[in-house]
Short mmCIF file of C-alpha atoms and ligand atoms in Angstrom, two decimals:
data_model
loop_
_atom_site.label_atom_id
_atom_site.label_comp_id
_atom_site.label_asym_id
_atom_site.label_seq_id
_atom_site.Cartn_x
_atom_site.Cartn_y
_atom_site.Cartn_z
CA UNK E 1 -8.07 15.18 -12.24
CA UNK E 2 -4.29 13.91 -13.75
CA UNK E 3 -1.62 13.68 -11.67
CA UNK E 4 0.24 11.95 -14.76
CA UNK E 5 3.77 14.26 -14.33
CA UNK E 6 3.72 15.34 -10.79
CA UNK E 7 6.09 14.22 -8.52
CA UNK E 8 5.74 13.18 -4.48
CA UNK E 9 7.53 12.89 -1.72
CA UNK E 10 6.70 10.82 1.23
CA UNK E 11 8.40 10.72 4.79
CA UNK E 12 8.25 7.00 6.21
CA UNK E 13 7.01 5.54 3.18
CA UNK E 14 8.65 2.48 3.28
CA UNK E 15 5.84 0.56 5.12
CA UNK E 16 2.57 1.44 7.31
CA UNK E 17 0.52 4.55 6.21
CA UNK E 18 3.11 5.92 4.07
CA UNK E 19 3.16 2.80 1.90
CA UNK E 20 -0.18 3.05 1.73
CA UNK E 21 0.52 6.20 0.54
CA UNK E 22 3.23 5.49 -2.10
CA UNK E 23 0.72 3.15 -3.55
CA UNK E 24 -1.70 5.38 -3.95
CA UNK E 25 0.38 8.25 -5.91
CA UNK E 26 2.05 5.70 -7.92
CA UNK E 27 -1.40 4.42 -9.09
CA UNK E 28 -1.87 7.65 -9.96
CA UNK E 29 0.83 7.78 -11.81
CA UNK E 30 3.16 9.83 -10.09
CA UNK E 31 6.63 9.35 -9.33
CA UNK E 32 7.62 9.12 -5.85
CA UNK E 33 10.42 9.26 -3.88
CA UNK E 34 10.37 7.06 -0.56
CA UNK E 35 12.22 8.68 2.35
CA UNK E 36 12.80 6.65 5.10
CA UNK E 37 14.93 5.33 8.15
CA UNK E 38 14.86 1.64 7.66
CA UNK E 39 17.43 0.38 4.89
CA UNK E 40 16.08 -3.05 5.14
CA UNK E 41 12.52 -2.30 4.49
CA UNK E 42 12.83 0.39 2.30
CA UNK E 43 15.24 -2.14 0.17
CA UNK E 44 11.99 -4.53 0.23
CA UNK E 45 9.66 -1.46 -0.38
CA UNK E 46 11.55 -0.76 -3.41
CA UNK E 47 12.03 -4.14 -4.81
CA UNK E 48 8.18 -4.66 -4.69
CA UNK E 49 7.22 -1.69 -5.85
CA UNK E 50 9.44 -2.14 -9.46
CA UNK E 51 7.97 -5.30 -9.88
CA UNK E 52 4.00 -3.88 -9.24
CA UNK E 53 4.86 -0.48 -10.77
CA UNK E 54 7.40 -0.58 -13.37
CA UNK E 55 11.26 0.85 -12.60
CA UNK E 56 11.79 4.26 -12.25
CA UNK E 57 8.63 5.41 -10.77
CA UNK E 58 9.96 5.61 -7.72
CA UNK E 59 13.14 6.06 -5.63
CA UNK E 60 14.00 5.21 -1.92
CA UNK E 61 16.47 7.12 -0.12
CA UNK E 62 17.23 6.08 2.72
CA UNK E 63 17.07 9.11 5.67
CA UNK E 64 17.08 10.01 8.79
CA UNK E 65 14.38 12.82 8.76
CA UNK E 66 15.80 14.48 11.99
CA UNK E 67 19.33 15.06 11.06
CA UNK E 68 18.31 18.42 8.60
CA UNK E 69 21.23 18.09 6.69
CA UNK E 70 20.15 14.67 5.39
CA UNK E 71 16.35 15.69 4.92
CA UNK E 72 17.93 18.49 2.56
CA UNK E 73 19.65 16.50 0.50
CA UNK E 74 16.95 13.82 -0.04
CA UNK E 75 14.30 16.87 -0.85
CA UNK E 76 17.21 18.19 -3.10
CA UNK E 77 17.58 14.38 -4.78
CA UNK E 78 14.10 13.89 -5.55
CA UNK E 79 13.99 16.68 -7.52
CA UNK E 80 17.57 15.89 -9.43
CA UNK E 81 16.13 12.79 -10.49
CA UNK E 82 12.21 13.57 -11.31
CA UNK E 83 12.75 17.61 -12.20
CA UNK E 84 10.22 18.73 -10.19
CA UNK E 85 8.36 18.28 -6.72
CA UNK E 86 4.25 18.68 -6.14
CA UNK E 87 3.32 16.84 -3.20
CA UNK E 88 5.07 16.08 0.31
CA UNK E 89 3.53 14.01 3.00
CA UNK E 90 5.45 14.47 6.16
CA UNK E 91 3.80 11.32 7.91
CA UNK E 92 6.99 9.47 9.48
CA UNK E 93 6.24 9.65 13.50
CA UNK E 94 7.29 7.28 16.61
CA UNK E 95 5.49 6.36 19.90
CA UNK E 96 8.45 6.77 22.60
CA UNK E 97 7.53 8.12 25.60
CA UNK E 98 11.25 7.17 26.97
CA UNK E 99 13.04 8.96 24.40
CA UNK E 100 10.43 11.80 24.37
CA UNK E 101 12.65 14.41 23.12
CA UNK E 102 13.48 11.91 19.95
CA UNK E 103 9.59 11.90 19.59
CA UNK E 104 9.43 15.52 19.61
CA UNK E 105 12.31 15.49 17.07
CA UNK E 106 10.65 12.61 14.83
CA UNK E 107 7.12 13.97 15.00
CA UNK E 108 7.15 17.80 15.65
CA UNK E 109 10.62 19.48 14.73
CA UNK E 110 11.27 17.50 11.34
CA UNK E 111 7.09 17.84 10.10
CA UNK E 112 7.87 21.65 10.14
CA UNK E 113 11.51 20.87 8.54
CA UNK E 114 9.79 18.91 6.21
CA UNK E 115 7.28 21.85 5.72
CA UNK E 116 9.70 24.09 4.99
CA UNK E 117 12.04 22.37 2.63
CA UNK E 118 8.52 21.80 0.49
CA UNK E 119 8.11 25.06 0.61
CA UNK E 120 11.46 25.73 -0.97
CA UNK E 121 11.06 23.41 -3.48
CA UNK E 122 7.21 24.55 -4.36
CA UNK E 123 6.59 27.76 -3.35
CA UNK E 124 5.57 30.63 -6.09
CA UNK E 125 7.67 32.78 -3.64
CA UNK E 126 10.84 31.41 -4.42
CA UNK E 127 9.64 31.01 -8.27
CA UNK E 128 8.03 27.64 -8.31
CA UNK E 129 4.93 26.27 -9.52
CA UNK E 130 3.24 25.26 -6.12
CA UNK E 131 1.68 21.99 -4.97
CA UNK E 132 0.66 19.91 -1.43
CA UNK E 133 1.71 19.72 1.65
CA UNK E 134 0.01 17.26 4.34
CA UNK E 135 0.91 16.89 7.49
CA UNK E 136 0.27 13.72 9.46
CA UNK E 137 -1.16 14.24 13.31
CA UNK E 138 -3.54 11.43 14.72
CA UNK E 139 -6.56 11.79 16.54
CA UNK E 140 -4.92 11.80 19.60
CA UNK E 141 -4.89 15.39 19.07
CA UNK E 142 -8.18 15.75 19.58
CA UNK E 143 -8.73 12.59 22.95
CA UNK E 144 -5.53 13.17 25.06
CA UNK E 145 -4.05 9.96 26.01
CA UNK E 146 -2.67 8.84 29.16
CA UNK E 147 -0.48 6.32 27.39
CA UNK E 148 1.66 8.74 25.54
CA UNK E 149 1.01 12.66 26.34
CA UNK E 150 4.39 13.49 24.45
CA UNK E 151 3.05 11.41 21.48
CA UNK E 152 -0.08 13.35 22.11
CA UNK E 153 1.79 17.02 22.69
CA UNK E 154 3.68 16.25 19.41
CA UNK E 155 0.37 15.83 17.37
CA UNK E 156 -1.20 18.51 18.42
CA UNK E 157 1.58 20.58 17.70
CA UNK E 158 1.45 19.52 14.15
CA UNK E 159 -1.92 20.33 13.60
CA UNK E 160 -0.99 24.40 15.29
CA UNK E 161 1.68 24.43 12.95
CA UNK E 162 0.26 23.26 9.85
CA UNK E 163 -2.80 25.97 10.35
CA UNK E 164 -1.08 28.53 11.20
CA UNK E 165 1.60 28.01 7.69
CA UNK E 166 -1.45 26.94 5.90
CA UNK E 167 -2.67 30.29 6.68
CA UNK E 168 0.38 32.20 5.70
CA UNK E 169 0.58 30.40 2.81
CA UNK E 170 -2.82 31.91 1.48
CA UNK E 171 -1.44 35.47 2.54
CA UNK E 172 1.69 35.17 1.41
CA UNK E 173 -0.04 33.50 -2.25
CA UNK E 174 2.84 30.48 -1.87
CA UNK E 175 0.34 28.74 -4.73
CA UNK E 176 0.55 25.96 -1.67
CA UNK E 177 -2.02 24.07 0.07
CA UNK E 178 -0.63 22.77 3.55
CA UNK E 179 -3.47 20.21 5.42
CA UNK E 180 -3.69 17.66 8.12
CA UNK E 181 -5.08 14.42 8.68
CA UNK E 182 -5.51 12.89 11.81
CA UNK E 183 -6.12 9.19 11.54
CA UNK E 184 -7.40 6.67 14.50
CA UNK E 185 -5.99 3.37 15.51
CA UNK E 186 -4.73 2.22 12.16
CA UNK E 187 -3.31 -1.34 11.61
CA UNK E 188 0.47 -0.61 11.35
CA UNK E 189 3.48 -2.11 13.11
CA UNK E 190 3.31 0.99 15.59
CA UNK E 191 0.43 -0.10 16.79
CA UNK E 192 2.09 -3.28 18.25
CA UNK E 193 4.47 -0.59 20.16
CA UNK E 194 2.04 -0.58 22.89
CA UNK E 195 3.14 -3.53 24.06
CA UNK E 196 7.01 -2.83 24.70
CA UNK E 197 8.42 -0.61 27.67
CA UNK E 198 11.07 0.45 25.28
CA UNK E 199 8.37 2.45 23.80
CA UNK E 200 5.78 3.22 26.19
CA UNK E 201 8.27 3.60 29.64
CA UNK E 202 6.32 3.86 32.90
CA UNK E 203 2.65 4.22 30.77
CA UNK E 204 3.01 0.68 29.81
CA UNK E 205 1.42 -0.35 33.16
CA UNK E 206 -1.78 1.23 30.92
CA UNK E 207 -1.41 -1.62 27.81
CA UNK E 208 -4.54 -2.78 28.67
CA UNK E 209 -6.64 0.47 28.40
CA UNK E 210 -4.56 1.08 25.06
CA UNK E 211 -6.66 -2.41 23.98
CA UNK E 212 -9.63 -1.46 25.18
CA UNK E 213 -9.77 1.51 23.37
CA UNK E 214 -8.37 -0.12 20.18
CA UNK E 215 -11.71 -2.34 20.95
CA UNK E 216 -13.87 0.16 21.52
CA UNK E 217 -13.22 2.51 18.08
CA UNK E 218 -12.33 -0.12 15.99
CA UNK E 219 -8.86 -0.07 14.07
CA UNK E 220 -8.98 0.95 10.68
CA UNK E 221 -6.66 -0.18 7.51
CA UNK E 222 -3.71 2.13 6.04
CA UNK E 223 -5.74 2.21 1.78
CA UNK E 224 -8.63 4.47 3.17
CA UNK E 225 -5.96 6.73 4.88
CA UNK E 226 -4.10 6.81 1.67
CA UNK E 227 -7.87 7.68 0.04
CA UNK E 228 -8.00 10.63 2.93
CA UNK E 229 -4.22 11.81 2.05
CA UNK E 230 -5.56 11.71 -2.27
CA UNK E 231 -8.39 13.58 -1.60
CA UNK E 232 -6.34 16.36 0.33
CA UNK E 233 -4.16 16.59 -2.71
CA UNK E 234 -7.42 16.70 -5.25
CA UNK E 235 -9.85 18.88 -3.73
CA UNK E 236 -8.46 22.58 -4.76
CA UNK E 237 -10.76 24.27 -2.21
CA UNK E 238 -8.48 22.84 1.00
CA UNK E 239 -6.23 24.89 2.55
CA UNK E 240 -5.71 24.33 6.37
CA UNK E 241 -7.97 21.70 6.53
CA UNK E 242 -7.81 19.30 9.40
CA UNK E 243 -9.13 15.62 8.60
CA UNK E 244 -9.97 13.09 10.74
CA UNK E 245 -10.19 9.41 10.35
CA UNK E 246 -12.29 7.04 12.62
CA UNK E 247 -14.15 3.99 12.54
CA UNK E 248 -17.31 5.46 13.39
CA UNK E 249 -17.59 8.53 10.70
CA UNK E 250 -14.89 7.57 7.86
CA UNK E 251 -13.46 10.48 6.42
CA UNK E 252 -14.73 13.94 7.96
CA UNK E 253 -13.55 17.25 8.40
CA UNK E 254 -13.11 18.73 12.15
CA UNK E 255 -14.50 22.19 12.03
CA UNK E 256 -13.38 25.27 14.49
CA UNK E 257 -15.26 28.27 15.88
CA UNK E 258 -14.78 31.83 14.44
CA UNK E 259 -12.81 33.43 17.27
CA UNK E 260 -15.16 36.08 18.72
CA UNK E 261 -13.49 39.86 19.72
N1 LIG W 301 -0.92 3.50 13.25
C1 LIG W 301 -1.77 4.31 13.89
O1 LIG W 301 -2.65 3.85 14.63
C2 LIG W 301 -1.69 5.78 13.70
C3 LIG W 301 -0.58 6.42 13.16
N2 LIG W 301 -0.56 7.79 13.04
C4 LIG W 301 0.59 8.47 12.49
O2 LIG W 301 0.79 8.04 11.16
C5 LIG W 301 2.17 8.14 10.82
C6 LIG W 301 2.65 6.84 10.23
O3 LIG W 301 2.48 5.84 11.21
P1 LIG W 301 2.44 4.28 10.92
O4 LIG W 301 2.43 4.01 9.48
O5 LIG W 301 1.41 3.72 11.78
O6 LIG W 301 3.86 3.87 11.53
P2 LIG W 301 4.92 2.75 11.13
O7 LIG W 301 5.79 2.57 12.30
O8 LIG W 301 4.21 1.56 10.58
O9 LIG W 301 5.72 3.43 9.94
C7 LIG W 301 6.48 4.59 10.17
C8 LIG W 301 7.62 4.66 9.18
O10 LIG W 301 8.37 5.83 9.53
C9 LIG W 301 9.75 5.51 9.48
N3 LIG W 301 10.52 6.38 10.37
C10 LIG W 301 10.49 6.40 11.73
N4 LIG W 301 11.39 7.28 12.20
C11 LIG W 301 11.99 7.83 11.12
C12 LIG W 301 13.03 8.79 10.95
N5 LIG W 301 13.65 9.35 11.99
N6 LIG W 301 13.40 9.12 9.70
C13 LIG W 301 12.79 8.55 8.62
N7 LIG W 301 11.82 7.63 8.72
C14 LIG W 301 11.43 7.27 9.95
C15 LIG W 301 9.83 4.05 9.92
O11 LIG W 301 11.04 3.43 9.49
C16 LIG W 301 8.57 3.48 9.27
O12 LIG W 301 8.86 2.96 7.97
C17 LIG W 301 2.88 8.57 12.10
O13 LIG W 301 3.09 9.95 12.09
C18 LIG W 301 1.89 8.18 13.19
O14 LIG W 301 2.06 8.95 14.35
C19 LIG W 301 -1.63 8.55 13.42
C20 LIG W 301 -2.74 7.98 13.94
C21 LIG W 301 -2.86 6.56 14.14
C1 LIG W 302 1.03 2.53 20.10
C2 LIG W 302 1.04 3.89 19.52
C3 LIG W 302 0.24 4.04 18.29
C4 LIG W 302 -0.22 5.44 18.20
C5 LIG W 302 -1.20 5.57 17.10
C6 LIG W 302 -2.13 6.67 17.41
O1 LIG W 302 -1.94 7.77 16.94
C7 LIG W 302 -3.17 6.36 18.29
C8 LIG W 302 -3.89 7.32 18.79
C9 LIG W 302 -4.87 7.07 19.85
C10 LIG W 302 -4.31 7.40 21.20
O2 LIG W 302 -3.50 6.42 21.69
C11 LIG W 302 -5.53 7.54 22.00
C12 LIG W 302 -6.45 8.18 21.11
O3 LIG W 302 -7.28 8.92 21.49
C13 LIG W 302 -6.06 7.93 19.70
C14 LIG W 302 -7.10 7.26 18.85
C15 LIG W 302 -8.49 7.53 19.24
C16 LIG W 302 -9.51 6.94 18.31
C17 LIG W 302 -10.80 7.66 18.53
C18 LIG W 302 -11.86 7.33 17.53
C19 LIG W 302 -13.08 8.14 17.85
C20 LIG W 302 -14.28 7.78 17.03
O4 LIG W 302 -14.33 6.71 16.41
O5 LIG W 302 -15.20 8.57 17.02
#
C-alpha cells in the first residue's frame, strides 16, 4: 500500500516513540509535521531529519499540546503547508505524579483535543477525505501501577475514549479509523523519569520495583512501536482496535467480551 501523498501529524515527535514514528512515515514517504514542546530538540530533530530525508518533508512546530489554542493552529499549519492531513498520532504523554493534573492535561485532555481537531481536518462529515487516528496509552492500562496511578488513570482513559469515538466514527461514517496502542517499557528518556522525585513525588520510595519490573518484561526499542503505529494506519479492517506491545508476545491485539444483556 502507497502512502506517497499523504500527510501526518505527530504529537511529541521530536524524540522517543514519536521519532520513531516520524521516521517511519517519512520512509514511507509522507510528509510530516513534528509537533512538539521542546525547541531545542525539535531544532535537532529537524536538522537531522533534512539531512536523512531531504528538505521539505517535514516541518517542526514547536507546541505546547495543552494550551488548545496553540494545538489549533499547528493542526491548521500542517495543512497550509502540505494541503492536506491523513494521519495523526497523538502520542506526546508525561510521567508526573506531582503535577498530576498537568499529566491529566498532557496525556488525557489534549489526546481527545488532538482527536478532535483530526477529526476536523479528516472527517467526511465536515467534507473531507478521511484518514488515521492513533492514540497512544501504555500497557499500564491494562497492570495498574503503584508508581504512577494518575499516569495509569490517564491511559486508561485514552483507551475509553478512543473506543468509544472509534465507535462513533463507524456510525457516524467519519471515513476515520481511530485505534490505540499500548506499548511496554520502551527505551525512551521517560523511562529514566523513574528515577527523579520531580516526577514520581512520594512513589519514588518504589524506584526499585519500577526496575524490577523493567527486568522482569524486558524493555523494548521505539522502531517496532513505530512498526505497531504503520500497521494501524495500513490494515483497513481496524477500527477501535487496541494494540499492545510487550516483550513477551510482540505485537498483539487485546480482545474484549461481547457485553451480555
Ligand atoms: N517509554 C515507555 O516506556 C512508554 C511510553 N508510553 C507512551 O508513549 C508516549 C511517548 O513516550 P516516550 O517517547 O517514551 O516519551 P519521551 O519523553 O521520550 O518523548 C515525549 C515527547 O513528548 C514531548 N512533550 C511532552 N509534553 C508535551 C507537551 N505538553 N506538548 C508537546 N509535546 C510534549 C516531549 O518534549 C518529548 O519530545 C507517551 O504517551 C508515553 O506515555 C507508553 C508505554 C511505555
Ligand atoms: C517512568 C515512566 C515511564 C512510563 C512508561 C510506561 O508506560 C510504563 C508502563 C508500565 C508501568 O509503569 C507498569 C506497567 O505495568 C507498565 C508496563 C508493563 C509491562 C508489562 C509487559 C507484560 C508482558 O510482557 O506480558
Amino acid at each position: 500500500m502507497s502512502l506517497s501523498g499523504k500527510v501526518g501529524l505527530v504529537t511529541g515527535g521530536a524524540q522517543g516513540i514519536g521519532r520513531a514514528v516520524v521516521e517511519s512515515l517519512l520512509n514511507s514517504s509522507v510528509k510530516v509535521a513534528v509537533v512538539d514542546l521542546n525547541q531545542e530538540v525539535g531544532n535537532e530533530c529537524q536538522v537531522q531529519l533534512d539531512a536523512k530525508y531531504g528538505e521539505g518533508n517535514c516541518t517542526f512546530i514547536q507546541c505546547d499540546i495543552t494550551d488548545g489554542d496553540k494545538l489549533k493552529d499547528a493542526f491548521q499549519r500542517t495543512v497550509d503547508l502540505y494541503g492536506r492531513l491523513d494521519y495523526v498520532v497523538n502520542n506526546a504523554g508525561i510521567n508526573n505524579e506531582n503535577d498530576w493534573e498537568k499529566t491529566i492535561q498532557v496525556n488525557l485532555t489534549s489526546v481527545i483535543k488532538g482527536t478532535y481537531l483530526a477529526l476536523d481536518h479528516m472527517s467526511k462529515e465536515h467534507g473531507k477525505s478521511g484518514g488515521v487516528v492513533i492514540n497512544v496509552s501504555s500497557m499500564a492500562a491494562f497492570l495498574h501501577s503503584p508508581h504512577q496511578p494518575v499516569y495509569t488513570a490517564t491511559k486508561h482513559g485514552v483507551i475509553g475514549f478512543t473506543r468509544a469515538i472509534a465507535d462513533a466514527s463507524l456510525l457516524g461514517d467519519y471515513g476515520v479509523r481511530i485505534n490505540v496502542l499500548c506499548p511496554a517499557f520502551v527505551n525512551t528518556p521517560l523511562l529514566h523519569s523513574v528515577e527523579n522525585e520531580a516526577n514520581m513525588g512520594k512513589f519514588v520510595k518504589f524506584k526499585d520495583d519500577f526496575k524490577q519490573s523493567m527486568n522482569k518484561f524486558g524493555v523494548l526499542q521505539p522502531p517496532l512501536i513505530a512498526e505497531g503505529v504503520m500497521r494501524l494506519i495500513t490494515d483497513s479492517g481496524l477500527n477501535g482496535a487496541v494494540m499492545k506491545i510487550t516483550c513477551s508476545k510482540g505485537i498483539h491485539f487485546h480482545t474484549y467480551e461481547p457485553p451480555s444483556a
